[in-house]
CSV table of C-alpha atoms in Angstrom, one decimal:
chain,number,residue,atom,x,y,z
A,1,UNK,CA,-23.9,4.4,-1.5
A,2,UNK,CA,-27.0,2.3,-1.9
A,3,UNK,CA,-27.3,-1.1,-3.7
A,4,UNK,CA,-23.7,-2.2,-3.3
A,5,UNK,CA,-23.9,-5.9,-3.3
A,6,UNK,CA,-20.6,-7.1,-4.8
A,7,UNK,CA,-17.6,-7.9,-2.6
A,8,UNK,CA,-15.1,-5.1,-3.1
A,9,UNK,CA,-11.3,-5.4,-2.6
A,10,UNK,CA,-8.8,-2.7,-2.7
A,11,UNK,CA,-5.4,-3.7,-4.0
A,12,UNK,CA,-2.9,-1.2,-2.6
A,13,UNK,CA,0.4,-1.0,-4.4
A,14,UNK,CA,4.0,-0.4,-3.4
A,15,UNK,CA,5.7,3.0,-3.8
A,16,UNK,CA,7.3,4.1,-0.5
A,17,UNK,CA,6.3,7.8,0.1
A,18,UNK,CA,4.0,7.8,-2.9
A,19,UNK,CA,2.0,5.2,-1.0
A,20,UNK,CA,0.5,7.9,1.1
A,21,UNK,CA,-1.8,8.5,-1.8
A,22,UNK,CA,-3.7,5.4,-0.6
A,23,UNK,CA,-5.0,7.4,2.3
A,24,UNK,CA,-6.5,9.9,0.0
A,25,UNK,CA,-8.2,7.1,-2.0
A,26,UNK,CA,-9.7,5.7,1.2
A,27,UNK,CA,-10.9,9.1,2.3
A,28,UNK,CA,-12.8,9.6,-0.9
A,29,UNK,CA,-14.4,6.1,-0.8
A,30,UNK,CA,-15.4,6.6,2.8
A,31,UNK,CA,-17.0,10.0,2.1
A,32,UNK,CA,-19.0,8.5,-0.8
A,33,UNK,CA,-20.2,5.5,1.3
A,34,UNK,CA,-18.4,3.0,-0.8
A,35,UNK,CA,-17.8,-0.1,1.4
A,36,UNK,CA,-14.4,-1.8,1.2
A,37,UNK,CA,-14.9,-5.5,2.1
A,38,UNK,CA,-11.2,-6.5,2.0
A,39,UNK,CA,-7.8,-5.2,1.3
A,40,UNK,CA,-4.6,-6.6,-0.3
A,41,UNK,CA,-1.4,-4.7,0.3
A,42,UNK,CA,2.2,-4.7,-0.9
A,43,UNK,CA,4.9,-2.8,0.9
A,44,UNK,CA,3.6,0.8,1.7
A,45,UNK,CA,0.2,-0.5,0.6
A,46,UNK,CA,0.5,-3.2,3.3
A,47,UNK,CA,1.4,-0.5,5.9
A,48,UNK,CA,-1.7,1.6,5.0
A,49,UNK,CA,-3.8,-1.5,4.7
A,50,UNK,CA,-2.9,-2.7,8.1
A,51,UNK,CA,-3.7,0.6,9.7
A,52,UNK,CA,-7.1,0.8,7.9
A,53,UNK,CA,-8.1,-2.8,8.5
A,54,UNK,CA,-7.3,-2.4,12.2
A,55,UNK,CA,-10.0,0.2,12.5
A,56,UNK,CA,-7.7,3.3,12.6
A,57,UNK,CA,-9.5,6.4,11.6
A,58,UNK,CA,-8.4,8.1,8.3
A,59,UNK,CA,-7.9,11.3,10.3
A,60,UNK,CA,-5.4,9.6,12.5
A,61,UNK,CA,-3.7,8.0,9.5
A,62,UNK,CA,-3.3,11.5,7.9
A,63,UNK,CA,-1.8,12.8,11.1
A,64,UNK,CA,0.7,9.9,11.2
A,65,UNK,CA,1.6,10.5,7.6
A,66,UNK,CA,2.2,14.2,8.1
A,67,UNK,CA,4.0,14.2,11.4
A,68,UNK,CA,5.9,10.9,11.8
A,69,UNK,CA,9.6,11.4,11.5
A,70,UNK,CA,12.1,8.9,10.0
A,71,UNK,CA,13.7,8.4,13.4
A,72,UNK,CA,10.4,6.9,14.6
A,73,UNK,CA,10.9,3.9,12.3
A,74,UNK,CA,14.5,3.8,11.1
A,75,UNK,CA,17.0,1.7,13.1
A,76,UNK,CA,20.3,1.7,11.3
A,77,UNK,CA,22.4,-1.5,11.5
A,78,UNK,CA,25.7,-2.9,10.3
A,79,UNK,CA,25.1,-3.3,6.5
A,80,UNK,CA,25.5,-7.0,6.0
A,81,UNK,CA,22.0,-7.7,4.5
A,82,UNK,CA,20.5,-4.2,4.7
A,83,UNK,CA,21.0,-0.7,6.1
A,84,UNK,CA,17.9,-0.7,8.3
A,85,UNK,CA,17.2,-3.5,10.8
A,86,UNK,CA,13.4,-3.2,10.6
A,87,UNK,CA,12.6,-3.9,14.3
A,88,UNK,CA,11.6,-0.3,14.9
A,89,UNK,CA,9.2,-0.3,11.9
A,90,UNK,CA,7.6,-3.5,13.2
A,91,UNK,CA,7.2,-2.0,16.7
A,92,UNK,CA,5.8,1.2,15.3
A,93,UNK,CA,3.2,-0.7,13.3
A,94,UNK,CA,2.4,-2.9,16.3
A,95,UNK,CA,1.8,0.0,18.6
A,96,UNK,CA,-0.9,1.5,16.3
A,97,UNK,CA,-2.6,-1.7,15.5
A,98,UNK,CA,-2.5,-2.8,19.1
A,99,UNK,CA,-0.6,-6.0,18.4
A,100,UNK,CA,-3.4,-7.4,16.3
A,101,UNK,CA,-3.3,-10.6,14.4
A,102,UNK,CA,-5.0,-11.0,11.0
A,103,UNK,CA,-7.8,-12.8,12.6
A,104,UNK,CA,-8.5,-9.8,14.9
A,105,UNK,CA,-8.7,-7.2,12.2
A,106,UNK,CA,-12.0,-5.4,11.5
A,107,UNK,CA,-11.6,-5.8,7.7
A,108,UNK,CA,-9.9,-8.8,6.1
A,109,UNK,CA,-6.3,-8.1,5.0
A,110,UNK,CA,-3.8,-10.0,2.9
A,111,UNK,CA,-0.1,-8.9,2.7
A,112,UNK,CA,2.4,-9.8,0.0
A,113,UNK,CA,6.1,-10.5,0.5
A,114,UNK,CA,8.8,-12.1,-1.7
A,115,UNK,CA,10.9,-15.1,-0.7
A,116,UNK,CA,14.3,-14.2,-2.4
A,117,UNK,CA,15.6,-17.8,-2.0
A,118,UNK,CA,12.8,-19.3,-4.2
A,119,UNK,CA,11.5,-16.2,-6.0
A,120,UNK,CA,8.0,-17.1,-4.8
A,121,UNK,CA,5.2,-14.7,-3.8
A,122,UNK,CA,4.3,-15.2,-0.1
A,123,UNK,CA,0.9,-14.1,1.1
A,124,UNK,CA,0.2,-13.5,4.8
A,125,UNK,CA,-3.4,-13.7,6.0
A,126,UNK,CA,-3.0,-15.1,9.5
A,127,UNK,CA,-0.7,-14.6,12.5
A,128,UNK,CA,0.8,-11.3,13.7
A,129,UNK,CA,0.1,-8.4,11.3
A,130,UNK,CA,3.1,-6.2,12.1
A,131,UNK,CA,5.6,-8.9,11.3
A,132,UNK,CA,4.0,-9.6,7.9
A,133,UNK,CA,3.9,-5.9,7.1
A,134,UNK,CA,7.5,-5.6,8.0
A,135,UNK,CA,8.4,-8.4,5.6
A,136,UNK,CA,6.2,-6.9,2.8
A,137,UNK,CA,8.0,-3.5,3.2
A,138,UNK,CA,11.5,-4.8,3.4
A,139,UNK,CA,13.0,-3.0,0.5
A,140,UNK,CA,16.0,-5.0,-0.8
A,141,UNK,CA,19.4,-3.6,0.4
A,142,UNK,CA,17.6,-1.0,2.5
A,143,UNK,CA,15.9,-3.2,5.1
A,144,UNK,CA,17.3,-6.5,6.5
A,145,UNK,CA,15.2,-9.4,5.1
A,146,UNK,CA,12.8,-11.1,7.5
A,147,UNK,CA,13.4,-14.8,8.3
A,148,UNK,CA,10.2,-16.7,8.5
A,149,UNK,CA,9.6,-20.5,8.4
A,150,UNK,CA,12.7,-21.2,6.4
A,151,UNK,CA,12.1,-18.3,4.0
A,152,UNK,CA,14.0,-15.1,3.5
A,153,UNK,CA,11.4,-12.4,2.9
A,154,UNK,CA,11.7,-9.0,1.2
A,155,UNK,CA,9.5,-6.4,-0.3
A,156,UNK,CA,6.4,-7.9,-2.1
A,157,UNK,CA,6.9,-5.4,-4.9
A,158,UNK,CA,9.5,-7.7,-6.4
A,159,UNK,CA,6.8,-10.2,-7.4
A,160,UNK,CA,3.5,-8.3,-7.1
A,161,UNK,CA,3.8,-4.6,-7.0
A,162,UNK,CA,0.0,-4.1,-7.1
A,163,UNK,CA,-1.6,-7.1,-5.5
A,164,UNK,CA,-4.6,-7.7,-7.8
A,165,UNK,CA,-4.1,-11.5,-8.0
A,166,UNK,CA,-4.0,-11.7,-4.2
A,167,UNK,CA,-7.2,-9.6,-3.9
A,168,UNK,CA,-8.9,-12.1,-6.3
A,169,UNK,CA,-7.8,-15.0,-4.2
A,170,UNK,CA,-9.4,-13.4,-1.2
A,171,UNK,CA,-12.8,-13.8,-2.9
A,172,UNK,CA,-13.3,-10.3,-4.3
A,173,UNK,CA,-15.9,-9.9,-7.0
A,174,UNK,CA,-14.6,-6.4,-7.8
A,175,UNK,CA,-11.0,-5.4,-7.5
A,176,UNK,CA,-10.1,-1.7,-7.4
A,177,UNK,CA,-6.4,-1.4,-7.8
A,178,UNK,CA,-4.5,1.7,-6.6
A,179,UNK,CA,-1.2,2.0,-8.5
A,180,UNK,CA,0.9,4.8,-7.2
A,181,UNK,CA,3.1,4.7,-10.2
A,182,UNK,CA,6.2,3.5,-12.0
A,183,UNK,CA,8.0,6.6,-13.1
A,184,UNK,CA,11.1,5.8,-15.2
A,185,UNK,CA,11.5,8.9,-17.4
A,186,UNK,CA,13.5,11.9,-16.4
A,187,UNK,CA,13.3,11.0,-12.7
A,188,UNK,CA,15.5,12.9,-10.2
A,189,UNK,CA,16.9,10.9,-7.3
A,190,UNK,CA,17.5,12.5,-4.0
A,191,UNK,CA,18.4,9.6,-1.7
A,192,UNK,CA,19.8,6.1,-1.7
A,193,UNK,CA,16.2,4.9,-1.2
A,194,UNK,CA,15.3,6.7,-4.5
A,195,UNK,CA,18.1,5.0,-6.3
A,196,UNK,CA,17.1,1.5,-5.2
A,197,UNK,CA,13.4,2.0,-5.7
A,198,UNK,CA,14.0,3.5,-9.2
A,199,UNK,CA,15.9,0.4,-10.2
A,200,UNK,CA,13.0,-1.8,-8.9
A,201,UNK,CA,10.6,0.4,-10.8
A,202,UNK,CA,12.5,0.0,-14.1
A,203,UNK,CA,12.6,-3.8,-13.7
A,204,UNK,CA,8.9,-4.0,-12.6
A,205,UNK,CA,7.2,-1.7,-15.1
A,206,UNK,CA,6.0,-4.4,-17.5
A,207,UNK,CA,5.1,-6.8,-14.6
A,208,UNK,CA,3.1,-4.0,-13.0
A,209,UNK,CA,1.2,-3.3,-16.3
A,210,UNK,CA,0.2,-7.0,-16.6
A,211,UNK,CA,-0.9,-7.2,-13.0
A,212,UNK,CA,-3.1,-4.1,-13.0
A,213,UNK,CA,-4.8,-5.2,-16.3
A,214,UNK,CA,-6.5,-7.9,-14.3
A,215,UNK,CA,-8.3,-5.4,-12.0
A,216,UNK,CA,-11.8,-4.1,-12.6
A,217,UNK,CA,-10.8,-0.5,-12.0
A,218,UNK,CA,-7.4,1.1,-11.6
A,219,UNK,CA,-6.9,4.4,-9.8
A,220,UNK,CA,-3.7,6.2,-10.9
A,221,UNK,CA,-2.7,9.1,-8.7
A,222,UNK,CA,-0.4,11.6,-10.4
A,223,UNK,CA,2.8,11.4,-8.2
A,224,UNK,CA,5.6,12.1,-10.7
A,225,UNK,CA,6.7,15.1,-8.5
A,226,UNK,CA,7.2,12.9,-5.5
A,227,UNK,CA,10.3,10.7,-5.2
A,228,UNK,CA,10.0,7.4,-3.2
A,229,UNK,CA,12.1,8.8,-0.4
A,230,UNK,CA,10.2,12.1,0.0
A,231,UNK,CA,8.1,11.2,3.0
A,232,UNK,CA,7.8,14.9,3.9
A,233,UNK,CA,5.4,15.2,0.9
A,234,UNK,CA,2.7,13.1,2.5
A,235,UNK,CA,0.1,15.9,2.3
A,236,UNK,CA,0.7,16.2,-1.5
A,237,UNK,CA,0.5,12.5,-2.0
A,238,UNK,CA,-2.8,12.2,0.0
A,239,UNK,CA,-4.4,15.0,-2.1
A,240,UNK,CA,-3.3,13.3,-5.3
A,241,UNK,CA,-4.9,10.0,-4.2
A,242,UNK,CA,-8.1,11.8,-3.3
A,243,UNK,CA,-8.2,13.6,-6.6
A,244,UNK,CA,-7.6,10.4,-8.6
A,245,UNK,CA,-10.3,8.5,-6.8
A,246,UNK,CA,-12.7,11.4,-7.3
A,247,UNK,CA,-12.1,11.3,-11.1
A,248,UNK,CA,-12.9,7.5,-11.1
A,249,UNK,CA,-16.2,7.8,-9.1
A,250,UNK,CA,-18.5,7.5,-12.1
A,251,UNK,CA,-16.8,4.3,-13.2
A,252,UNK,CA,-16.8,3.0,-9.6
A,253,UNK,CA,-20.5,3.6,-9.1
A,254,UNK,CA,-21.4,2.0,-12.4
A,255,UNK,CA,-19.2,-1.1,-11.8
A,256,UNK,CA,-20.6,-1.6,-8.3
A,257,UNK,CA,-24.3,-1.0,-9.1
A,258,UNK,CA,-24.8,-1.3,-12.8
A,259,UNK,CA,-26.2,2.3,-12.7
A,260,UNK,CA,-24.7,5.7,-13.3
A,261,UNK,CA,-24.3,8.0,-10.3
A,262,UNK,CA,-27.1,10.2,-11.6
A,263,UNK,CA,-29.4,7.3,-11.9
A,264,UNK,CA,-28.7,6.3,-8.3
A,265,UNK,CA,-29.5,9.8,-7.1
A,266,UNK,CA,-32.7,10.1,-9.1
């Protein structure tokens, strides 16, 4: 895409299995030559963001999404603070980003977590990436919280489900938010993960609406047929993300260039 001069940030939201839709959005933006200058991610958005910002190809990300099994990242523990320890998830991420720190990433990244002792939003943009992503994705009661510098950190979705504010703070001139949805009507739950995330969704629906209202553009993949715990539906989620991004292309082109897509191609 020609004439893109504004600094663009993607704000990739939480949503567990629905977050695979972020890969589809990234695919479409890459195909259209739309440059992403920085990424802010929460929970699953932080996982996808870390892989992307480390330089991993989208083809590889798709393969991981489709073929990774739960036993690759789930390490059950005695349920005092959570059912899953989280060490295995951190190691899994670390392997694929080659132990990178934020300073070593090819694209700037910020990751959002929540300190449950203070209720504060905590933004990571330096130090080890995998540890920060583990904290951002530590779904309460599912994952054991991450202890860091006197804080007890859990999923960033508790305070900033779609990290638009964080993207602004990174210096973005245009923020494209990807909201993988808060579905609270007639939802079927299949797993304890679905139960907990559905409760978080219900509590966060108004907060999410306020947050995404601050974005310049919001991409909303239709994922109501995918429960948060249905990781086997990765291909469907990726396709939904790509379709939603494609539908937003005219608005994206106009926001970034001040011209319609047809004017650009003329």
